[in-house]
Amino acid sequence: MVQIIEVLRGEKTVPQELLPFTGVPRNVRHKPGTADFRDIDLALIEPASAADLVFRGTVINRNHINARILAPIEKQSRDASKLCQKWLRIGLIGLKDDVRDEAGLQLLDYISGDSDEVELARAIIGETRVVKSDIASGFARMQDLLGCPLGAVIYIFRYMPDGRPISWPAGFREEVVAAAKQLDLPLFEPTQMVVDFGVEAALTQDYRHYSEQFLPVVGEALLQFAMSIREQSRRARNTAAEADNR
């Protein structure tokens, strides 16, 4: 989230060859007049990861690493598939440096060729490191970057069949809740809505995604949450203006 705003503000440039690994669209670039975003109504922010994957100063996305580098390797054999997950989940994201280095070296044996794409894939496996996210500092940074009212949305990794939310890694959801409360950010928490609607009806079979019939329900709730933030901000501005006019 921070990176894409920094790109828009002209504070950071992402190399073209890394854009497919970041989630930053190719047409996103520095826009004059984006010193802040105070003229928009509000922004909703939903942290979904407890750590950033950083390659040569650029934050890259694990889903894109999976799709572009690891998926072709996983197709080669079952052992290759296990090795990919060992490198990513245990070594990299799990902060086990020895596992990361050992598995990374083994992964290089599965990547052949001498093209620029191959060399980049090999470099990403060898050089990507993890930076633990500080959620409260991230929220504060977004406040500084945007300058508009903010609301926080809780990301649920998965639900149990009884509706209990699962956080991955453990404690991440609680960290986001605590950070939002620390900075007095309005918080959208969908868990009770899922329970009230009925877990089986609200979610798909993987218990990770909303069902078609639940999407309009949670969408309307999210809209109302956003509208309440805008109204709260409007009232605060009016109160401040009245105080200045006294």
GROMACS .gro file of N, CA, C and O in nm, residues 36 38 90 97 141 160 195:
model
   28
   36ASP      N    1  -0.061   1.506  -0.177
   36ASP     CA    2  -0.145   1.439  -0.079
   36ASP      C    3  -0.279   1.408  -0.144
   36ASP      O    4  -0.302   1.438  -0.260
   38ARG      N    5  -0.589   1.482   0.006
   38ARG     CA    6  -0.685   1.542   0.097
   38ARG      C    7  -0.819   1.575   0.031
   38ARG      O    8  -0.917   1.601   0.100
   90ILE      N    9   0.848  -2.161   0.503
   90ILE     CA   10   0.928  -2.187   0.622
   90ILE      C   11   1.052  -2.099   0.625
   90ILE      O   12   1.081  -2.033   0.726
   97ASP      N   13   1.642  -1.835   0.830
   97ASP     CA   14   1.743  -1.799   0.730
   97ASP      C   15   1.818  -1.920   0.676
   97ASP      O   16   1.848  -1.928   0.555
  141ARG      N   17   0.193   0.583   0.868
  141ARG     CA   18   0.255   0.624   0.742
  141ARG      C   19   0.149   0.653   0.636
  141ARG      O   20   0.159   0.750   0.561
  160MET      N   21  -1.314  -2.096   1.056
  160MET     CA   22  -1.348  -2.231   1.097
  160MET      C   23  -1.495  -2.257   1.064
  160MET      O   24  -1.573  -2.162   1.047
  195VAL      N   25  -2.119  -1.497   1.086
  195VAL     CA   26  -2.189  -1.585   1.180
  195VAL      C   27  -2.340  -1.564   1.172
  195VAL      O   28  -2.418  -1.659   1.167
   0.00000   0.00000   0.00000
